[in-house]
C-alpha cells in the first residue's frame, strides 16, 4: 500500500511539474510568485479537510521542528521551480532529483538511527547512477540552473528526515495540514525577500509585480497546480505512514520517467537518448527493493513518516 500511494503521489507530482514549466515560460510568472500562489491555493483547498478532521489535529509539542520542516520544504520548492523558469527540460530537472535518496539515507542513519540494509543502499545508488545517466553528463547543459534540483533534493531530504522524526508520535493529517498551513507564510517571506533583493538574484527568480496573477487559461492552470500539490502532499504523507523513508525512496524515483513521459507528450520536450537506460535503472531499483522487502530479506521499520516538499 505504501508503494502504491507513493506511485500515485509521483503521478500527481509529474503533472504538477508540467504546469510548473508551462506557467513561467508561457504566462510569464516568476518562479517565486508561482510557488507562493501554488501553495496558497493548496492550503485553501485543504481547508475543508482541516475543518472535517478538526483543528485539534494541528496541536503539536514540536512547533520549531514543524517550522524548520516547512522552511526547508519551501526553499526546496523555490530552488526547484527556478530551474523550470530557466528553461531546463522537465525530464532533466526531475531525474536529477534522484540524488535525494542518498541525502535521505545519510540523514536517516545519522539522525534517526534507522538501519540501512545493503539492498536499500544499493537501490539508492542505482537510482543515483540512473539520474547521472539521464542527465547526459558531458552532452547536456549542466550549468547552475540544471544543477538546482540537486540542491532542492538536499533541502527536501531535510524535510523528509524531520517528517520521519515527527511521525513517530503525530498523524498523517497533522503532518500534512501543518505543512500546508506553515509553508504559505514561508513562501510569502521568500517571495518578499526575493523581490527586495531582485537586483542580486538570477533572472527569472523575481520578475514583475510579486503578487501578479496570470489571466484566463493561466489562472485555471495555476488553480490546477495548487490542487495537484494538495493531492500529492496527502498521498505522500499517507505513503510514509505505511513504510519508512529508506524503503519508499526508490519508488519516489519513478517521478523521473513519469515526468519525462508527460513532458514529452504534452510539451514536446524530447528526452535525450540517455533518458531510457537511466530510467530503466531507476525503475529497476524500485522493482528490486519491492521484491526484496516482500521476500522478507530486509524488513522496513514500522514507524510511520509523512510528507516531502
PDB file of C-alpha atoms in Angstrom:
ATOM      1  CA  UNK A   1       0.000   0.000   0.000  1.00  0.00           C
ATOM      2  CA  UNK A   2       2.841   2.385   0.786  1.00  0.00           C
ATOM      3  CA  UNK A   3       4.380   1.727  -2.638  1.00  0.00           C
ATOM      4  CA  UNK A   4       1.015   2.242  -4.382  1.00  0.00           C
ATOM      5  CA  UNK A   5       0.409   5.525  -2.579  1.00  0.00           C
ATOM      6  CA  UNK A   6       3.922   6.696  -3.477  1.00  0.00           C
ATOM      7  CA  UNK A   7       3.315   5.872  -7.145  1.00  0.00           C
ATOM      8  CA  UNK A   8       0.064   7.878  -7.064  1.00  0.00           C
ATOM      9  CA  UNK A   9       1.880  10.810  -5.465  1.00  0.00           C
ATOM     10  CA  UNK A  10       4.590  10.563  -8.143  1.00  0.00           C
ATOM     11  CA  UNK A  11       1.973  10.823 -10.889  1.00  0.00           C
ATOM     12  CA  UNK A  12       0.470  13.908  -9.247  1.00  0.00           C
ATOM     13  CA  UNK A  13       3.946  15.444  -8.929  1.00  0.00           C
ATOM     14  CA  UNK A  14       4.662  14.723 -12.618  1.00  0.00           C
ATOM     15  CA  UNK A  15       1.520  16.609 -13.634  1.00  0.00           C
ATOM     16  CA  UNK A  16       2.433  19.480 -11.289  1.00  0.00           C
ATOM     17  CA  UNK A  17       5.958  19.635 -12.759  1.00  0.00           C
ATOM     18  CA  UNK A  18       4.450  20.092 -16.214  1.00  0.00           C
ATOM     19  CA  UNK A  19       2.432  23.090 -15.018  1.00  0.00           C
ATOM     20  CA  UNK A  20       5.491  24.496 -13.217  1.00  0.00           C
ATOM     21  CA  UNK A  21       7.248  24.508 -16.582  1.00  0.00           C
ATOM     22  CA  UNK A  22       4.301  25.973 -18.528  1.00  0.00           C
ATOM     23  CA  UNK A  23       3.353  28.877 -16.238  1.00  0.00           C
ATOM     24  CA  UNK A  24       6.727  30.730 -16.244  1.00  0.00           C
ATOM     25  CA  UNK A  25       7.507  30.097 -19.915  1.00  0.00           C
ATOM     26  CA  UNK A  26       4.087  30.665 -21.477  1.00  0.00           C
ATOM     27  CA  UNK A  27       2.394  33.003 -18.982  1.00  0.00           C
ATOM     28  CA  UNK A  28       5.396  34.967 -17.682  1.00  0.00           C
ATOM     29  CA  UNK A  29       5.075  34.090 -13.986  1.00  0.00           C
ATOM     30  CA  UNK A  30       8.158  34.492 -11.821  1.00  0.00           C
ATOM     31  CA  UNK A  31       9.331  31.357 -10.050  1.00  0.00           C
ATOM     32  CA  UNK A  32       8.831  32.890  -6.586  1.00  0.00           C
ATOM     33  CA  UNK A  33       5.356  34.235  -7.433  1.00  0.00           C
ATOM     34  CA  UNK A  34       4.246  30.900  -8.867  1.00  0.00           C
ATOM     35  CA  UNK A  35       5.457  28.980  -5.791  1.00  0.00           C
ATOM     36  CA  UNK A  36       3.645  31.369  -3.442  1.00  0.00           C
ATOM     37  CA  UNK A  37       0.289  31.140  -5.220  1.00  0.00           C
ATOM     38  CA  UNK A  38       0.693  27.381  -5.730  1.00  0.00           C
ATOM     39  CA  UNK A  39       0.862  26.731  -2.010  1.00  0.00           C
ATOM     40  CA  UNK A  40      -1.708  29.369  -1.090  1.00  0.00           C
ATOM     41  CA  UNK A  41      -4.214  27.615  -3.369  1.00  0.00           C
ATOM     42  CA  UNK A  42      -3.191  24.218  -1.954  1.00  0.00           C
ATOM     43  CA  UNK A  43      -3.718  25.465   1.608  1.00  0.00           C
ATOM     44  CA  UNK A  44      -7.144  26.883   0.709  1.00  0.00           C
ATOM     45  CA  UNK A  45      -8.160  23.576  -0.872  1.00  0.00           C
ATOM     46  CA  UNK A  46      -7.061  21.735   2.263  1.00  0.00           C
ATOM     47  CA  UNK A  47      -9.235  23.949   4.493  1.00  0.00           C
ATOM     48  CA  UNK A  48     -12.331  21.703   4.284  1.00  0.00           C
ATOM     49  CA  UNK A  49     -10.163  18.756   5.301  1.00  0.00           C
ATOM     50  CA  UNK A  50      -8.823  20.761   8.232  1.00  0.00           C
ATOM     51  CA  UNK A  51     -12.357  21.545   9.383  1.00  0.00           C
ATOM     52  CA  UNK A  52     -13.553  17.979   8.872  1.00  0.00           C
ATOM     53  CA  UNK A  53     -10.660  16.425  10.785  1.00  0.00           C
ATOM     54  CA  UNK A  54     -10.736  19.106  13.483  1.00  0.00           C
ATOM     55  CA  UNK A  55      -8.427  21.959  14.418  1.00  0.00           C
ATOM     56  CA  UNK A  56      -7.201  19.989  17.426  1.00  0.00           C
ATOM     57  CA  UNK A  57      -5.143  17.935  14.934  1.00  0.00           C
ATOM     58  CA  UNK A  58      -2.908  20.980  14.467  1.00  0.00           C
ATOM     59  CA  UNK A  59      -1.701  20.858  18.057  1.00  0.00           C
ATOM     60  CA  UNK A  60       1.921  19.784  18.452  1.00  0.00           C
ATOM     61  CA  UNK A  61       4.658  19.629  21.046  1.00  0.00           C
ATOM     62  CA  UNK A  62       7.302  20.396  18.400  1.00  0.00           C
ATOM     63  CA  UNK A  63       6.454  23.769  16.779  1.00  0.00           C
ATOM     64  CA  UNK A  64      10.080  24.604  15.945  1.00  0.00           C
ATOM     65  CA  UNK A  65      10.576  21.280  14.178  1.00  0.00           C
ATOM     66  CA  UNK A  66       7.428  21.895  12.128  1.00  0.00           C
ATOM     67  CA  UNK A  67       8.669  25.368  11.178  1.00  0.00           C
ATOM     68  CA  UNK A  68      12.112  24.062  10.186  1.00  0.00           C
ATOM     69  CA  UNK A  69      10.371  21.376   8.107  1.00  0.00           C
ATOM     70  CA  UNK A  70       8.168  23.952   6.349  1.00  0.00           C
ATOM     71  CA  UNK A  71      11.092  26.317   5.694  1.00  0.00           C
ATOM     72  CA  UNK A  72      13.296  23.606   4.148  1.00  0.00           C
ATOM     73  CA  UNK A  73      10.341  22.456   2.049  1.00  0.00           C
ATOM     74  CA  UNK A  74       9.576  25.997   0.835  1.00  0.00           C
ATOM     75  CA  UNK A  75      13.204  26.721  -0.019  1.00  0.00           C
ATOM     76  CA  UNK A  76      13.360  23.457  -1.941  1.00  0.00           C
ATOM     77  CA  UNK A  77      10.293  24.443  -3.964  1.00  0.00           C
ATOM     78  CA  UNK A  78      11.730  27.858  -4.867  1.00  0.00           C
ATOM     79  CA  UNK A  79      15.071  26.397  -5.889  1.00  0.00           C
ATOM     80  CA  UNK A  80      13.351  23.708  -7.941  1.00  0.00           C
ATOM     81  CA  UNK A  81      10.886  25.935  -9.813  1.00  0.00           C
ATOM     82  CA  UNK A  82      13.699  28.349 -10.635  1.00  0.00           C
ATOM     83  CA  UNK A  83      15.141  25.571 -12.791  1.00  0.00           C
ATOM     84  CA  UNK A  84      11.852  25.327 -14.698  1.00  0.00           C
ATOM     85  CA  UNK A  85      11.711  29.115 -15.111  1.00  0.00           C
ATOM     86  CA  UNK A  86      15.246  28.981 -16.554  1.00  0.00           C
ATOM     87  CA  UNK A  87      14.125  26.616 -19.294  1.00  0.00           C
ATOM     88  CA  UNK A  88      15.635  23.345 -18.050  1.00  0.00           C
ATOM     89  CA  UNK A  89      13.524  20.483 -19.510  1.00  0.00           C
ATOM     90  CA  UNK A  90      11.271  18.557 -17.147  1.00  0.00           C
ATOM     91  CA  UNK A  91      12.936  15.203 -17.705  1.00  0.00           C
ATOM     92  CA  UNK A  92      16.351  16.579 -16.709  1.00  0.00           C
ATOM     93  CA  UNK A  93      15.016  18.515 -13.717  1.00  0.00           C
ATOM     94  CA  UNK A  94      13.129  15.605 -12.214  1.00  0.00           C
ATOM     95  CA  UNK A  95      15.683  12.897 -12.879  1.00  0.00           C
ATOM     96  CA  UNK A  96      18.393  14.860 -11.079  1.00  0.00           C
ATOM     97  CA  UNK A  97      16.140  14.727  -8.008  1.00  0.00           C
ATOM     98  CA  UNK A  98      17.120  11.047  -7.823  1.00  0.00           C
ATOM     99  CA  UNK A  99      20.137  12.212  -5.827  1.00  0.00           C
ATOM    100  CA  UNK A 100      17.649  12.716  -2.968  1.00  0.00           C
ATOM    101  CA  UNK A 101      17.664   9.129  -1.644  1.00  0.00           C
ATOM    102  CA  UNK A 102      21.353   9.375  -0.785  1.00  0.00           C
ATOM    103  CA  UNK A 103      20.687  12.501   1.294  1.00  0.00           C
ATOM    104  CA  UNK A 104      17.709  10.796   2.957  1.00  0.00           C
ATOM    105  CA  UNK A 105      19.660   7.632   3.779  1.00  0.00           C
ATOM    106  CA  UNK A 106      22.535   9.626   5.270  1.00  0.00           C
ATOM    107  CA  UNK A 107      20.149  11.768   7.325  1.00  0.00           C
ATOM    108  CA  UNK A 108      18.044   8.793   8.439  1.00  0.00           C
ATOM    109  CA  UNK A 109      21.066   6.794   9.564  1.00  0.00           C
ATOM    110  CA  UNK A 110      22.891   9.686  11.276  1.00  0.00           C
ATOM    111  CA  UNK A 111      19.980  11.474  12.969  1.00  0.00           C
ATOM    112  CA  UNK A 112      17.237   8.851  13.225  1.00  0.00           C
ATOM    113  CA  UNK A 113      19.432   5.774  13.728  1.00  0.00           C
ATOM    114  CA  UNK A 114      17.493   3.863  11.073  1.00  0.00           C
ATOM    115  CA  UNK A 115      19.040   0.629   9.879  1.00  0.00           C
ATOM    116  CA  UNK A 116      20.090   0.870   6.231  1.00  0.00           C
ATOM    117  CA  UNK A 117      20.408  -2.533   4.561  1.00  0.00           C
ATOM    118  CA  UNK A 118      22.696  -3.305   1.656  1.00  0.00           C
ATOM    119  CA  UNK A 119      19.668  -3.775  -0.584  1.00  0.00           C
ATOM    120  CA  UNK A 120      18.322  -0.306   0.226  1.00  0.00           C
ATOM    121  CA  UNK A 121      21.706   1.348  -0.201  1.00  0.00           C
ATOM    122  CA  UNK A 122      22.235  -0.471  -3.497  1.00  0.00           C
ATOM    123  CA  UNK A 123      18.817   0.600  -4.777  1.00  0.00           C
ATOM    124  CA  UNK A 124      19.535   4.236  -3.816  1.00  0.00           C
ATOM    125  CA  UNK A 125      22.922   4.119  -5.582  1.00  0.00           C
ATOM    126  CA  UNK A 126      21.298   2.597  -8.674  1.00  0.00           C
ATOM    127  CA  UNK A 127      18.761   5.434  -8.678  1.00  0.00           C
ATOM    128  CA  UNK A 128      21.603   7.951  -8.406  1.00  0.00           C
ATOM    129  CA  UNK A 129      23.508   6.331 -11.287  1.00  0.00           C
ATOM    130  CA  UNK A 130      20.313   6.374 -13.318  1.00  0.00           C
ATOM    131  CA  UNK A 131      19.976  10.102 -12.657  1.00  0.00           C
ATOM    132  CA  UNK A 132      23.559  10.718 -13.784  1.00  0.00           C
ATOM    133  CA  UNK A 133      22.950   8.728 -16.965  1.00  0.00           C
ATOM    134  CA  UNK A 134      19.693  10.573 -17.708  1.00  0.00           C
ATOM    135  CA  UNK A 135      21.328  13.956 -17.133  1.00  0.00           C
ATOM    136  CA  UNK A 136      23.722  13.168 -20.000  1.00  0.00           C
ATOM    137  CA  UNK A 137      26.895  14.350 -18.313  1.00  0.00           C
ATOM    138  CA  UNK A 138      29.151  15.752 -20.993  1.00  0.00           C
ATOM    139  CA  UNK A 139      26.391  16.034 -23.591  1.00  0.00           C
ATOM    140  CA  UNK A 140      23.625  18.084 -21.930  1.00  0.00           C
ATOM    141  CA  UNK A 141      23.631  21.515 -20.312  1.00  0.00           C
ATOM    142  CA  UNK A 142      24.920  21.259 -16.764  1.00  0.00           C
ATOM    143  CA  UNK A 143      25.138  24.912 -15.752  1.00  0.00           C
ATOM    144  CA  UNK A 144      23.791  26.310 -12.473  1.00  0.00           C
ATOM    145  CA  UNK A 145      20.053  26.131 -13.375  1.00  0.00           C
ATOM    146  CA  UNK A 146      20.428  22.493 -14.428  1.00  0.00           C
ATOM    147  CA  UNK A 147      22.013  21.631 -11.094  1.00  0.00           C
ATOM    148  CA  UNK A 148      19.344  23.336  -8.969  1.00  0.00           C
ATOM    149  CA  UNK A 149      17.382  20.082  -8.440  1.00  0.00           C
ATOM    150  CA  UNK A 150      20.351  18.614  -6.546  1.00  0.00           C
ATOM    151  CA  UNK A 151      20.144  21.480  -4.044  1.00  0.00           C
ATOM    152  CA  UNK A 152      16.370  21.050  -3.943  1.00  0.00           C
ATOM    153  CA  UNK A 153      16.881  17.330  -3.288  1.00  0.00           C
ATOM    154  CA  UNK A 154      19.081  18.115  -0.278  1.00  0.00           C
ATOM    155  CA  UNK A 155      16.518  20.570   1.103  1.00  0.00           C
ATOM    156  CA  UNK A 156      13.637  18.124   0.630  1.00  0.00           C
ATOM    157  CA  UNK A 157      15.700  15.344   2.201  1.00  0.00           C
ATOM    158  CA  UNK A 158      15.913  17.585   5.276  1.00  0.00           C
ATOM    159  CA  UNK A 159      12.121  17.848   5.174  1.00  0.00           C
ATOM    160  CA  UNK A 160      11.817  14.064   4.901  1.00  0.00           C
ATOM    161  CA  UNK A 161      14.106  13.391   7.852  1.00  0.00           C
ATOM    162  CA  UNK A 162      12.262  15.916  10.035  1.00  0.00           C
ATOM    163  CA  UNK A 163       8.956  14.377   8.955  1.00  0.00           C
ATOM    164  CA  UNK A 164      10.214  10.904   9.825  1.00  0.00           C
ATOM    165  CA  UNK A 165      11.127  12.128  13.304  1.00  0.00           C
ATOM    166  CA  UNK A 166       7.813  13.932  13.859  1.00  0.00           C
ATOM    167  CA  UNK A 167       5.766  11.000  12.557  1.00  0.00           C
ATOM    168  CA  UNK A 168       6.825   8.859  15.492  1.00  0.00           C
ATOM    169  CA  UNK A 169       4.064  10.491  17.513  1.00  0.00           C
ATOM    170  CA  UNK A 170       1.936  12.523  15.072  1.00  0.00           C
ATOM    171  CA  UNK A 171      -0.605  11.526  12.412  1.00  0.00           C
ATOM    172  CA  UNK A 172      -0.507  11.953   8.642  1.00  0.00           C
ATOM    173  CA  UNK A 173      -3.318  14.515   8.905  1.00  0.00           C
ATOM    174  CA  UNK A 174      -1.373  16.637  11.387  1.00  0.00           C
ATOM    175  CA  UNK A 175       1.812  16.433   9.344  1.00  0.00           C
ATOM    176  CA  UNK A 176       0.126  17.243   6.038  1.00  0.00           C
ATOM    177  CA  UNK A 177      -2.079  20.067   7.295  1.00  0.00           C
ATOM    178  CA  UNK A 178       0.625  21.661   9.427  1.00  0.00           C
ATOM    179  CA  UNK A 179       2.981  21.679   6.457  1.00  0.00           C
ATOM    180  CA  UNK A 180       0.397  23.325   4.201  1.00  0.00           C
ATOM    181  CA  UNK A 181      -0.519  25.866   6.899  1.00  0.00           C
ATOM    182  CA  UNK A 182       3.069  26.797   7.742  1.00  0.00           C
ATOM    183  CA  UNK A 183       4.501  26.638   4.260  1.00  0.00           C
ATOM    184  CA  UNK A 184       2.439  29.552   2.882  1.00  0.00           C
ATOM    185  CA  UNK A 185       3.888  32.135   5.325  1.00  0.00           C
ATOM    186  CA  UNK A 186       7.350  30.787   4.477  1.00  0.00           C
ATOM    187  CA  UNK A 187       6.656  31.152   0.757  1.00  0.00           C
ATOM    188  CA  UNK A 188       5.417  34.696   1.392  1.00  0.00           C
ATOM    189  CA  UNK A 189       8.615  35.578   3.266  1.00  0.00           C
ATOM    190  CA  UNK A 190      10.782  34.114   0.494  1.00  0.00           C
ATOM    191  CA  UNK A 191       8.731  35.975  -2.157  1.00  0.00           C
ATOM    192  CA  UNK A 192       9.119  39.328  -0.403  1.00  0.00           C
ATOM    193  CA  UNK A 193      12.843  38.821   0.238  1.00  0.00           C
ATOM    194  CA  UNK A 194      13.439  37.708  -3.351  1.00  0.00           C
ATOM    195  CA  UNK A 195      11.731  40.810  -4.734  1.00  0.00           C
ATOM    196  CA  UNK A 196      13.535  43.074  -2.253  1.00  0.00           C
ATOM    197  CA  UNK A 197      16.901  41.690  -3.386  1.00  0.00           C
ATOM    198  CA  UNK A 198      15.990  41.000  -7.032  1.00  0.00           C
ATOM    199  CA  UNK A 199      18.953  43.094  -8.188  1.00  0.00           C
ATOM    200  CA  UNK A 200      21.414  40.453  -6.909  1.00  0.00           C
ATOM    201  CA  UNK A 201      19.400  37.344  -7.835  1.00  0.00           C
ATOM    202  CA  UNK A 202      19.424  35.469 -11.177  1.00  0.00           C
ATOM    203  CA  UNK A 203      16.889  36.489 -13.802  1.00  0.00           C
ATOM    204  CA  UNK A 204      13.572  34.668 -13.546  1.00  0.00           C
ATOM    205  CA  UNK A 205      13.548  34.436  -9.751  1.00  0.00           C
ATOM    206  CA  UNK A 206      11.587  37.650  -9.232  1.00  0.00           C
ATOM    207  CA  UNK A 207      10.090  39.388 -12.274  1.00  0.00           C
ATOM    208  CA  UNK A 208       7.296  41.945 -12.450  1.00  0.00           C
ATOM    209  CA  UNK A 209       4.856  42.503  -9.600  1.00  0.00           C
ATOM    210  CA  UNK A 210       5.413  39.989  -6.769  1.00  0.00           C
ATOM    211  CA  UNK A 211       1.709  39.087  -6.433  1.00  0.00           C
ATOM    212  CA  UNK A 212       0.757  39.266 -10.135  1.00  0.00           C
ATOM    213  CA  UNK A 213      -1.639  36.546 -11.307  1.00  0.00           C
ATOM    214  CA  UNK A 214      -1.932  35.186 -14.861  1.00  0.00           C
ATOM    215  CA  UNK A 215      -5.168  35.736 -16.780  1.00  0.00           C
ATOM    216  CA  UNK A 216      -7.591  33.328 -18.415  1.00  0.00           C
ATOM    217  CA  UNK A 217      -6.178  29.873 -19.021  1.00  0.00           C
ATOM    218  CA  UNK A 218      -3.099  30.697 -16.966  1.00  0.00           C
ATOM    219  CA  UNK A 219      -5.219  31.301 -13.871  1.00  0.00           C
ATOM    220  CA  UNK A 220      -7.010  27.977 -14.357  1.00  0.00           C
ATOM    221  CA  UNK A 221      -3.677  26.187 -14.701  1.00  0.00           C
ATOM    222  CA  UNK A 222      -2.439  27.856 -11.513  1.00  0.00           C
ATOM    223  CA  UNK A 223      -5.532  26.633  -9.657  1.00  0.00           C
ATOM    224  CA  UNK A 224      -4.926  23.137 -11.041  1.00  0.00           C
ATOM    225  CA  UNK A 225      -1.329  23.320  -9.850  1.00  0.00           C
ATOM    226  CA  UNK A 226      -2.484  24.116  -6.328  1.00  0.00           C
ATOM    227  CA  UNK A 227      -4.958  21.215  -6.424  1.00  0.00           C
ATOM    228  CA  UNK A 228      -2.317  18.754  -7.610  1.00  0.00           C
ATOM    229  CA  UNK A 229       0.033  19.971  -4.884  1.00  0.00           C
ATOM    230  CA  UNK A 230      -2.532  19.341  -2.150  1.00  0.00           C
ATOM    231  CA  UNK A 231      -3.350  15.872  -3.524  1.00  0.00           C
ATOM    232  CA  UNK A 232       0.303  14.896  -3.887  1.00  0.00           C
ATOM    233  CA  UNK A 233       1.128  16.018  -0.354  1.00  0.00           C
ATOM    234  CA  UNK A 234      -1.680  13.958   1.159  1.00  0.00           C
ATOM    235  CA  UNK A 235      -0.791  10.862  -0.875  1.00  0.00           C
ATOM    236  CA  UNK A 236       2.844  11.255   0.093  1.00  0.00           C
ATOM    237  CA  UNK A 237       2.033  11.631   3.781  1.00  0.00           C
ATOM    238  CA  UNK A 238      -0.183   8.543   3.672  1.00  0.00           C
ATOM    239  CA  UNK A 239       2.579   6.541   1.972  1.00  0.00           C
ATOM    240  CA  UNK A 240       5.118   7.454   4.638  1.00  0.00           C
ATOM    241  CA  UNK A 241       2.699   6.356   7.350  1.00  0.00           C
ATOM    242  CA  UNK A 242       2.832   2.830   5.974  1.00  0.00           C
ATOM    243  CA  UNK A 243       6.564   2.387   5.349  1.00  0.00           C
ATOM    244  CA  UNK A 244       9.835   4.054   6.318  1.00  0.00           C
ATOM    245  CA  UNK A 245      11.695   6.618   4.258  1.00  0.00           C
ATOM    246  CA  UNK A 246      14.559   4.386   3.090  1.00  0.00           C
ATOM    247  CA  UNK A 247      12.098   1.787   1.730  1.00  0.00           C
ATOM    248  CA  UNK A 248       9.955   4.322  -0.159  1.00  0.00           C
ATOM    249  CA  UNK A 249      12.682   6.465  -1.714  1.00  0.00           C
ATOM    250  CA  UNK A 250      13.344   4.188  -4.738  1.00  0.00           C
ATOM    251  CA  UNK A 251       9.628   4.376  -5.567  1.00  0.00           C
ATOM    252  CA  UNK A 252       9.841   8.158  -5.396  1.00  0.00           C
ATOM    253  CA  UNK A 253      12.454   7.924  -8.183  1.00  0.00           C
ATOM    254  CA  UNK A 254       9.639   6.883 -10.527  1.00  0.00           C
ATOM    255  CA  UNK A 255       8.818  10.597 -10.739  1.00  0.00           C
ATOM    256  CA  UNK A 256      11.699  10.781 -13.212  1.00  0.00           C
ATOM    257  CA  UNK A 257      10.365   8.568 -16.036  1.00  0.00           C
ATOM    258  CA  UNK A 258       6.782   9.720 -15.369  1.00  0.00           C
ATOM    259  CA  UNK A 259       7.730  13.393 -15.655  1.00  0.00           C
ATOM    260  CA  UNK A 260       9.849  12.681 -18.713  1.00  0.00           C
ATOM    261  CA  UNK A 261       6.956  10.974 -20.470  1.00  0.00           C
ATOM    262  CA  UNK A 262       4.458  13.699 -19.506  1.00  0.00           C
ATOM    263  CA  UNK A 263       6.817  16.455 -20.678  1.00  0.00           C
ATOM    264  CA  UNK A 264       7.410  14.600 -23.932  1.00  0.00           C
ATOM    265  CA  UNK A 265       3.713  14.010 -24.682  1.00  0.00           C
ATOM    266  CA  UNK A 266       2.367  17.422 -23.594  1.00  0.00           C
ATOM    267  CA  UNK A 267       5.247  19.854 -24.157  1.00  0.00           C
ATOM    268  CA  UNK A 268       7.276  18.183 -26.880  1.00  0.00           C
ATOM    269  CA  UNK A 269      10.387  18.067 -24.677  1.00  0.00           C
ATOM    270  CA  UNK A 270      12.035  15.032 -26.253  1.00  0.00           C
ATOM    271  CA  UNK A 271      14.377  13.321 -23.779  1.00  0.00           C
ATOM    272  CA  UNK A 272      17.912  12.545 -24.853  1.00  0.00           C
ATOM    273  CA  UNK A 273      18.925   9.015 -25.798  1.00  0.00           C
ATOM    274  CA  UNK A 274      20.374   8.647 -22.281  1.00  0.00           C
ATOM    275  CA  UNK A 275      16.937   9.040 -20.720  1.00  0.00           C
ATOM    276  CA  UNK A 276      15.902   5.472 -21.493  1.00  0.00           C
ATOM    277  CA  UNK A 277      18.785   3.482 -19.942  1.00  0.00           C
ATOM    278  CA  UNK A 278      18.806   5.842 -16.957  1.00  0.00           C
ATOM    279  CA  UNK A 279      15.066   5.498 -16.447  1.00  0.00           C
ATOM    280  CA  UNK A 280      15.443   1.710 -16.724  1.00  0.00           C
ATOM    281  CA  UNK A 281      17.979   1.789 -13.876  1.00  0.00           C
ATOM    282  CA  UNK A 282      15.629   3.856 -11.716  1.00  0.00           C
ATOM    283  CA  UNK A 283      12.620   1.621 -12.396  1.00  0.00           C
ATOM    284  CA  UNK A 284      14.763  -1.487 -11.898  1.00  0.00           C
ATOM    285  CA  UNK A 285      15.905  -0.225  -8.495  1.00  0.00           C
ATOM    286  CA  UNK A 286      12.278   0.304  -7.437  1.00  0.00           C
ATOM    287  CA  UNK A 287      11.237  -3.179  -8.568  1.00  0.00           C
ATOM    288  CA  UNK A 288      14.262  -4.747  -6.881  1.00  0.00           C
ATOM    289  CA  UNK A 289      13.716  -3.177  -3.469  1.00  0.00           C
ATOM    290  CA  UNK A 290       9.996  -4.012  -3.610  1.00  0.00           C
ATOM    291  CA  UNK A 291      10.825  -7.672  -4.386  1.00  0.00           C
ATOM    292  CA  UNK A 292      13.490  -7.914  -1.688  1.00  0.00           C
ATOM    293  CA  UNK A 293      11.331  -6.294   1.008  1.00  0.00           C
ATOM    294  CA  UNK A 294       8.357  -8.527   0.261  1.00  0.00           C
ATOM    295  CA  UNK A 295      10.511 -11.668   0.402  1.00  0.00           C
ATOM    296  CA  UNK A 296      11.420 -10.652   3.933  1.00  0.00           C
ATOM    297  CA  UNK A 297      15.151 -10.393   3.213  1.00  0.00           C
ATOM    298  CA  UNK A 298      15.217  -6.979   4.857  1.00  0.00           C
ATOM    299  CA  UNK A 299      12.405  -5.528   6.915  1.00  0.00           C
ATOM    300  CA  UNK A 300      11.279  -1.888   6.986  1.00  0.00           C
ATOM    301  CA  UNK A 301      10.880  -0.274  10.354  1.00  0.00           C
ATOM    302  CA  UNK A 302       7.247   0.056  11.337  1.00  0.00           C
ATOM    303  CA  UNK A 303       7.112   3.672  12.495  1.00  0.00           C
ATOM    304  CA  UNK A 304       5.198   5.918  10.057  1.00  0.00           C
ATOM    305  CA  UNK A 305       6.508   9.035   8.353  1.00  0.00           C
ATOM    306  CA  UNK A 306       4.970  11.706   6.170  1.00  0.00           C
ATOM    307  CA  UNK A 307       5.499  14.397   3.612  1.00  0.00           C
ATOM    308  CA  UNK A 308       8.144  15.961   1.417  1.00  0.00           C
ATOM    309  CA  UNK A 309       8.155  19.450  -0.046  1.00  0.00           C
TER     310      UNK A 309
END
